[in-house]
C-alpha positions as CSV (number, residue, x, y, z in Angstrom):
1,X,0.0,0.2,-0.3
2,X,2.5,2.3,0.8
3,X,4.7,1.8,-2.3
4,X,1.5,2.4,-4.3
5,X,0.7,5.6,-2.7
6,X,4.0,6.7,-3.9
7,X,3.9,5.9,-7.0
8,X,0.0,7.4,-7.1
9,X,2.0,10.5,-5.3
10,X,4.7,10.7,-8.2
11,X,1.9,9.7,-11.4
12,X,0.1,12.9,-10.0
13,X,3.2,14.9,-9.3
14,X,4.1,14.4,-13.2
15,X,0.7,15.1,-14.4
16,X,0.1,18.1,-12.2
17,X,3.4,19.3,-13.3
18,X,3.6,19.0,-17.2
19,X,-0.6,20.8,-17.5
20,X,0.7,23.8,-16.2
21,X,3.8,23.6,-18.0
22,X,2.1,22.5,-21.4
23,X,-0.3,25.2,-21.1
24,X,2.8,28.0,-20.7
25,X,4.3,26.6,-23.6
26,X,0.9,26.8,-25.8
27,X,0.0,29.9,-24.1
28,X,3.7,31.4,-25.3
29,X,3.3,29.8,-28.7
30,X,-0.2,31.6,-29.8
31,X,1.2,35.0,-28.3
32,X,3.9,34.5,-30.8
33,X,1.6,33.8,-33.8
34,X,-0.1,37.1,-32.5
35,X,2.5,38.8,-32.6
36,X,3.8,37.5,-35.8
37,X,0.4,38.1,-37.4
38,X,0.5,41.9,-36.4
39,X,4.2,41.9,-38.2
40,X,2.9,40.1,-41.3
41,X,0.4,43.5,-41.1
42,X,3.3,46.0,-40.2
43,X,5.1,44.4,-43.2
44,X,2.0,44.4,-45.8
45,X,2.8,40.4,-46.3
46,X,-1.0,39.8,-47.6
47,X,-1.2,42.0,-50.0
48,X,1.4,40.9,-52.1
49,X,1.3,37.1,-52.0
50,X,-2.8,36.4,-51.5
51,X,-4.9,36.6,-54.4
52,X,-8.1,38.5,-54.3
53,X,-10.7,35.8,-53.0
54,X,-7.8,33.1,-52.9
55,X,-6.3,31.8,-50.0
56,X,-4.4,34.3,-47.5
57,X,-0.3,33.8,-48.4
58,X,-0.7,31.1,-51.3
59,X,0.9,33.4,-54.0
60,X,0.4,34.2,-57.8
61,X,-0.6,37.9,-57.7
62,X,1.3,39.3,-60.8
63,X,3.5,42.0,-61.2
64,X,3.9,43.5,-64.3
65,X,7.3,45.2,-64.4
66,X,9.7,46.2,-67.3
67,X,11.5,42.8,-67.3
68,X,8.4,41.1,-67.5
69,X,6.2,39.3,-64.8
70,X,6.9,38.4,-61.6
71,X,4.4,36.4,-59.6
72,X,4.7,36.5,-55.6
73,X,5.2,33.0,-54.1
74,X,3.1,30.6,-51.9
75,X,4.6,31.2,-48.0
76,X,2.2,29.3,-46.3
77,X,3.3,26.6,-44.9
78,X,2.8,23.6,-47.2
79,X,6.7,21.9,-47.4
80,X,6.7,21.4,-51.2
81,X,4.7,24.0,-52.7
82,X,5.3,27.0,-49.6
83,X,7.7,27.8,-46.9
84,X,6.9,24.9,-44.7
85,X,10.6,23.3,-44.9
86,X,12.7,26.1,-44.1
87,X,14.3,26.8,-40.8
88,X,14.2,29.9,-38.9
89,X,17.6,30.6,-39.8
90,X,16.6,30.0,-43.5
91,X,13.8,31.8,-43.2
92,X,15.3,35.0,-42.0
93,X,18.1,34.9,-44.8
94,X,15.1,35.1,-47.2
95,X,13.4,37.7,-45.2
96,X,16.4,40.0,-44.6
97,X,19.3,39.1,-47.7
98,X,16.9,37.9,-50.2
99,X,18.3,34.2,-50.5
100,X,16.1,31.6,-50.5
101,X,16.7,28.4,-49.4
102,X,18.3,26.9,-52.2
103,X,20.7,29.3,-52.4
104,X,19.1,31.3,-55.2
105,X,18.8,35.3,-55.1
106,X,14.8,36.3,-55.0
107,X,14.1,39.2,-57.5
108,X,14.1,42.7,-55.4
109,X,10.0,42.6,-55.9
110,X,10.7,41.1,-52.4
111,X,11.5,44.3,-50.4
112,X,14.3,42.6,-48.5
113,X,16.5,45.6,-49.0
114,X,14.0,47.5,-46.5
115,X,13.1,44.0,-44.3
116,X,17.1,43.9,-43.5
117,X,16.2,46.9,-41.1
118,X,13.8,44.1,-38.9
119,X,14.4,43.2,-35.4
120,X,15.5,39.5,-34.3
121,X,12.2,39.5,-32.6
122,X,9.9,40.7,-35.3
123,X,11.7,38.3,-37.7
124,X,11.1,35.0,-35.1
125,X,7.2,36.2,-34.5
126,X,7.0,36.1,-38.4
127,X,8.3,32.9,-38.7
128,X,6.0,31.6,-35.7
129,X,3.0,32.9,-37.6
130,X,3.9,31.5,-40.7
131,X,4.6,28.4,-39.3
132,X,2.0,27.8,-37.1
133,X,-0.7,30.5,-37.2
134,X,-1.2,30.1,-41.2
135,X,-3.3,27.3,-43.1
136,X,-0.6,25.0,-45.7
137,X,-1.8,25.4,-49.1
138,X,-0.4,22.7,-51.7
139,X,-0.9,24.4,-54.8
140,X,2.3,26.2,-56.8
141,X,2.6,29.1,-58.2
142,X,2.9,29.8,-61.7
143,X,6.1,30.4,-62.9
144,X,7.5,34.3,-63.7
145,X,7.8,35.4,-67.1
146,X,10.6,36.9,-67.4
147,X,12.9,38.0,-70.9
148,X,15.9,36.2,-70.9
149,X,18.6,37.1,-70.1
150,X,17.1,38.6,-67.1
151,X,15.3,35.6,-66.2
152,X,18.9,34.5,-65.0
153,X,19.1,34.7,-61.5
154,X,22.8,34.5,-61.1
155,X,23.5,38.4,-61.9
156,X,21.0,39.1,-59.2
157,X,23.9,38.1,-56.8
158,X,26.0,41.3,-57.8
159,X,22.9,42.9,-57.6
160,X,22.0,42.2,-53.9
161,X,26.2,42.9,-52.7
162,X,26.1,46.2,-54.4
163,X,22.2,47.5,-53.6
164,X,21.0,45.6,-50.8
165,X,22.0,45.6,-46.7
166,X,24.6,42.7,-46.2
167,X,22.2,41.5,-43.2
168,X,20.5,42.6,-40.2
169,X,20.8,46.6,-39.5
170,X,19.4,46.7,-35.8
171,X,17.1,49.6,-35.3
172,X,18.5,53.4,-35.6
173,X,18.3,55.2,-32.1
174,X,16.8,58.9,-31.4
175,X,15.9,60.9,-28.5
176,X,12.8,60.8,-29.5
177,X,11.2,56.9,-28.5
178,X,8.0,58.0,-31.0
179,X,10.4,59.4,-34.1
180,X,12.5,56.0,-33.6
181,X,9.0,53.9,-33.7
182,X,8.0,55.6,-36.7
183,X,11.1,55.4,-38.6
184,X,11.4,51.4,-37.7
185,X,7.9,50.7,-39.1
186,X,8.6,52.9,-42.2
187,X,12.0,52.3,-43.5
188,X,11.8,48.7,-41.9
189,X,8.7,46.3,-42.0
190,X,6.6,49.0,-43.6
191,X,9.2,49.0,-46.8
192,X,7.5,52.2,-47.8
193,X,10.4,53.3,-49.5
194,X,10.0,50.2,-52.0
195,X,7.5,52.4,-53.8
196,X,7.5,55.8,-53.0
197,X,11.5,56.0,-53.4
198,X,13.1,56.5,-57.0
199,X,15.1,53.8,-58.7
200,X,18.2,53.7,-60.7
201,X,18.7,52.3,-63.9
202,X,19.1,48.8,-62.2
203,X,16.1,49.1,-60.5
204,X,17.2,49.7,-56.9
205,X,16.0,52.1,-54.8
206,X,18.4,55.6,-54.6
207,X,18.0,55.5,-50.6
208,X,16.8,53.2,-48.3
209,X,16.8,55.8,-45.0
210,X,16.5,58.8,-44.4
211,X,20.1,58.8,-43.6
212,X,20.6,58.1,-47.2
213,X,19.7,61.7,-48.0
214,X,16.6,63.6,-49.5
215,X,15.7,61.4,-52.3
216,X,14.2,59.0,-49.8
217,X,10.2,58.8,-49.8
218,X,10.7,62.1,-52.5
219,X,8.5,60.2,-54.9
220,X,8.7,56.8,-56.8
221,X,9.2,54.9,-60.3
222,X,6.2,53.4,-62.0
223,X,5.4,50.9,-60.1
224,X,2.6,48.6,-61.6
225,X,1.7,51.0,-63.6
226,X,1.3,53.6,-60.8
227,X,3.5,56.6,-60.1
228,X,3.6,56.6,-56.3
229,X,3.8,60.5,-54.8
230,X,6.3,62.4,-52.3
231,X,5.8,61.8,-49.1
232,X,7.8,64.2,-47.7
233,X,7.5,67.7,-47.0
234,X,6.3,69.2,-50.4
235,X,3.9,71.7,-50.1
236,X,2.3,70.2,-53.4
237,X,2.8,66.9,-54.1
238,X,3.7,65.8,-50.9
239,X,2.7,66.1,-47.3
240,X,3.2,69.5,-46.4
241,X,0.1,70.7,-46.1
242,X,-1.0,67.4,-44.7
243,X,-1.5,67.2,-40.2
244,X,-0.1,64.1,-38.5
245,X,-3.9,63.7,-37.5
246,X,-4.6,63.5,-41.3
247,X,-1.7,60.8,-41.8
248,X,-3.0,58.9,-39.3
249,X,-7.0,59.0,-40.4
250,X,-5.6,58.2,-44.4
251,X,-3.3,54.9,-43.1
252,X,-6.7,53.9,-41.3
253,X,-9.7,55.1,-43.8
254,X,-7.5,55.6,-46.8
255,X,-9.6,59.0,-47.7
256,X,-9.0,62.3,-46.3
257,X,-10.1,66.1,-46.9
258,X,-6.9,66.4,-49.4
259,X,-6.7,63.4,-51.0
260,X,-7.6,59.3,-51.5
261,X,-5.6,56.2,-52.0
262,X,-5.4,54.4,-54.9
263,X,-3.7,51.8,-56.9
264,X,-1.5,49.7,-54.4
265,X,-2.2,52.3,-51.4
266,X,-5.6,50.8,-51.3
267,X,-4.6,47.0,-50.9
268,X,-1.9,48.6,-48.1
269,X,-4.3,50.2,-46.5
270,X,-7.0,47.3,-46.3
271,X,-4.7,44.7,-45.7
272,X,-2.2,46.3,-43.5
273,X,-2.1,50.2,-41.9
274,X,-5.8,49.9,-41.0
275,X,-5.2,46.9,-38.6
276,X,-2.1,48.8,-36.9
277,X,-2.7,50.2,-33.2
278,X,-3.0,53.8,-32.8
279,X,0.3,54.4,-31.2
280,X,2.0,53.0,-34.3
281,X,-0.1,55.2,-36.8
282,X,0.9,57.8,-34.9
283,X,4.5,57.4,-35.2
284,X,4.4,56.7,-38.6
285,X,3.0,60.2,-39.1
286,X,4.9,61.4,-36.6
287,X,8.3,60.5,-38.4
288,X,6.8,61.4,-42.1
289,X,6.4,65.0,-40.5
290,X,9.7,65.2,-39.4
291,X,11.2,64.5,-43.3
292,X,11.8,68.1,-44.9
293,X,10.9,68.6,-48.7
294,X,13.5,67.0,-51.2
295,X,12.7,70.6,-52.9
296,X,12.6,73.1,-50.6
297,X,12.9,75.6,-53.0
298,X,9.3,74.9,-54.7
299,X,6.3,76.8,-54.3
300,X,3.4,76.1,-52.7
301,X,-0.3,75.6,-53.8
302,X,-3.0,78.1,-53.6
303,X,-6.4,77.7,-54.9
304,X,-7.1,79.8,-57.6
305,X,-10.9,80.4,-58.3
306,X,-10.8,81.3,-61.9
307,X,-12.1,77.9,-63.4
308,X,-14.7,77.4,-60.8
309,X,-16.3,80.9,-61.7
310,X,-15.6,80.4,-66.0
311,X,-17.6,76.5,-65.6
312,X,-20.2,78.0,-63.2
313,X,-20.5,80.7,-65.6
314,X,-21.1,78.2,-68.3
315,X,-18.0,78.9,-70.3
316,X,-16.8,75.6,-71.5
317,X,-14.2,77.3,-74.1
318,X,-11.3,75.7,-72.4
319,X,-10.1,72.8,-74.2
320,X,-11.5,69.6,-72.0
321,X,-13.8,71.7,-69.8
322,X,-16.6,70.5,-71.7
323,X,-15.7,66.8,-71.1
324,X,-14.8,67.7,-67.5
325,X,-18.4,68.9,-67.0
326,X,-19.9,66.2,-68.9
327,X,-18.1,63.3,-67.1
328,X,-16.1,64.9,-63.7
329,X,-17.7,67.8,-62.3
330,X,-21.1,65.6,-60.6
331,X,-18.7,64.1,-58.1
332,X,-15.9,66.5,-58.5
333,X,-17.5,70.0,-58.5
334,X,-17.1,72.9,-60.7
335,X,-14.5,74.3,-58.2
336,X,-12.8,71.1,-58.5
337,X,-12.8,70.5,-54.4
338,X,-15.3,67.4,-54.3
339,X,-16.9,66.4,-51.5
340,X,-14.3,64.6,-49.3
341,X,-13.9,62.4,-47.8
342,X,-16.7,60.3,-50.5
343,X,-15.4,61.9,-53.7
344,X,-11.9,63.7,-53.4
345,X,-10.8,66.9,-54.3
346,X,-8.8,67.6,-57.4
347,X,-8.0,71.0,-56.2
348,X,-4.6,70.7,-54.7
349,X,-4.4,66.8,-54.8
350,X,-0.8,65.7,-54.6
351,X,-1.5,62.9,-57.4
352,X,-3.0,65.4,-59.9
353,X,-0.1,68.1,-59.3
354,X,2.7,65.3,-59.6
355,X,5.1,65.6,-62.0
356,X,4.3,62.7,-63.8
357,X,0.8,62.2,-65.0
358,X,1.0,58.9,-65.3
359,X,-1.4,57.7,-62.2
360,X,-3.9,60.2,-63.0
361,X,-4.5,59.1,-66.8
362,X,-5.2,55.6,-65.4
363,X,-7.4,56.9,-63.2
364,X,-9.3,58.3,-65.8
365,X,-8.9,55.4,-68.0
366,X,-9.8,52.9,-66.0
367,X,-11.5,54.3,-62.7
368,X,-10.5,53.7,-59.3
369,X,-12.4,52.4,-56.2
370,X,-12.0,53.6,-52.6
371,X,-12.5,50.6,-50.6
372,X,-14.0,50.0,-47.6
373,X,-12.1,50.4,-44.2
374,X,-13.1,49.2,-40.3
375,X,-13.4,52.8,-39.7
376,X,-14.4,53.8,-43.0
377,X,-17.0,50.8,-43.7
378,X,-18.6,52.5,-47.1
379,X,-16.8,51.3,-50.3
380,X,-17.5,54.1,-53.1
381,X,-16.5,53.5,-56.9
382,X,-15.3,55.6,-59.9
383,X,-15.8,54.3,-63.3
384,X,-13.5,53.8,-66.1
385,X,-13.5,55.8,-69.3
386,X,-11.7,54.0,-71.9
387,X,-14.5,52.9,-73.4
388,X,-16.1,56.3,-73.8
389,X,-13.1,58.9,-74.3
390,X,-10.2,58.2,-77.4
391,X,-6.8,59.6,-76.6
392,X,-7.3,63.2,-77.2
393,X,-10.3,63.2,-74.8
394,X,-8.5,61.8,-72.3
395,X,-5.4,63.9,-72.9
396,X,-7.5,67.2,-73.2
397,X,-9.4,66.3,-69.6
398,X,-6.5,65.3,-67.9
399,X,-4.7,68.4,-68.7
400,X,-7.7,70.8,-67.8
401,X,-7.6,69.0,-63.9
402,X,-4.1,69.8,-63.6
403,X,-3.8,73.1,-65.2
404,X,-7.4,74.4,-62.8
405,X,-7.4,75.8,-59.5
406,X,-3.9,76.6,-59.3
407,X,-2.7,72.8,-60.0
408,X,-0.7,74.5,-62.9
409,X,1.4,71.7,-64.5
410,X,1.9,70.4,-67.4
411,X,-0.4,69.4,-70.1
412,X,-0.2,65.7,-71.2
413,X,-0.5,64.7,-74.8
414,X,-2.5,62.3,-76.6
415,X,0.8,59.9,-77.2
416,X,1.2,60.1,-73.5
417,X,-2.1,58.2,-72.8
418,X,-1.8,56.1,-75.6
419,X,1.4,54.9,-74.1
420,X,-0.6,54.2,-70.4
421,X,-3.4,52.5,-72.2
422,X,-0.7,50.0,-74.2
423,X,1.3,49.4,-70.7
424,X,-2.7,48.3,-69.1
425,X,-3.0,45.4,-72.0
426,X,-2.3,41.7,-70.2
427,X,-2.0,43.5,-66.3
428,X,-5.6,42.0,-66.2
429,X,-7.1,46.3,-65.8
430,X,-6.9,46.5,-69.6
431,X,-9.7,49.2,-70.5
432,X,-12.4,48.2,-73.4
433,X,-11.2,49.2,-76.4
434,X,-11.5,52.9,-77.3
435,X,-14.2,54.6,-78.8
436,X,-14.5,58.0,-80.1
437,X,-16.3,60.9,-77.4
438,X,-19.9,61.0,-78.7
C-alpha cells in the first residue's frame, strides 16, 4: 500500500507538473503567433502574397514590370509549394537578405533591402506565425514570365551585393522614442521606400533610409502602372499640407480632405495599416512629418478661383472643359473641391500635381475604388472612361484638371495617354477598346 501511494503520488506530481508547463508553452506560442500576425500586417505580406478571393498567402499575384511578369510566391507552411521546409535561420535569411533556401537570390520585388532593418524579435514572431498560424496550401505558383537574359538569377547576386544591406541592420537610435518607432516601421517592415523612393537604372532604390539623403520617400518610379507620390514635406505633391492626424486617418481609412488612396496603396491600407495600433500609426505620422521636402525651393499650392467661376458661368471654351463638366463635375464639382471624404478633391490633390501624370491618366481610363475599411465601412467606385474617351479626349480632360484651380502643372499629350493605355494590356486592368467621345 505504501509503495502504491508513493507511485500514485509520483504520477500525480508528474501530471500536475506537465499540464501547467504545456499550457504555458501553448500560451507562449499563441502569443508569438499573435505578435507575428501583427508584424505580417505591418509588413503588408498579404497584399502581395494573396490573390483577391484566394487563400491567404498562397501567392500567385502578378507584378507587371519592364523586365516581365513576376508572381508572388506561396509563403504558407506547405513543405513543397510553400515555405514549410524552411528553418528559422533560412527564413530570416530570405526575409532580410533575399536568399532562398536553395541559395538562389530572390528578385528585389521582394523588399528585403527594407526588411534587413527588422529586429530579431519581429523576424522570429513572423516565422512562428507563418509556421503555426497560417494554413498550408499545396497549390504551386505559376512560373515567372521574364525575358531572357533577365530571367537568370545569378546576376542578382551582384545586384544584392551592390544595392542591398548584407545582413540585419538593427534599429536606428533617436532621442525621441516615438520618432524611433516611426522610423523603424517606415524604413523596416513597412518598406514604404520600395514604392515611394525613386529607382536607378538597375531598379535599385536610390536611398534606403532617411540617412541616405533627401531622395528617400521623395516619390517613386512607376510601380505596376502607378506613380507613387512623395511622402516628404513638399507643399504641392507631398505631405507638407497634411497634419499628423491627417496621415493617421489616411492610413486607417484611405481618405482625408486632401486626397484618397489609389492603386497599390488601397491594398496596403486594407491588408496592413488599418490594422495597426493607434500608437504605431501616430509614430509613422510623426516620422513622416519630420522629413523635410526634397525640393524646399518649390512653390506652395494656392487655390485659384478662375476655373470654377468660368465653369459656373457656363464658359466651356477651354480645351477639356466640356468633357470635365459632362463626366467629372458631378462628383468633383466645378470648383474642383469634390466632396471629401467621399469624392476626393482635384484642386490641390498631390496625385494631380505630381510631375508624372501616369496615375491620373490611369485613373481616368480604368476608374478607381475607394475601398471600405473598419473605420470607413462604405466603398465608393469611380467608373473608367476608356470606352467613352479616345486618347485625345483623355489628354484634354487630364490637362484641364492639371492646369485648373491653382494646380498649374504641364499638360499631357495624346501620345502619353496611348502609352498608358498600351501598358495596361495584359495587366489584368486593360480598359475596353477605345471609342470616340460622342
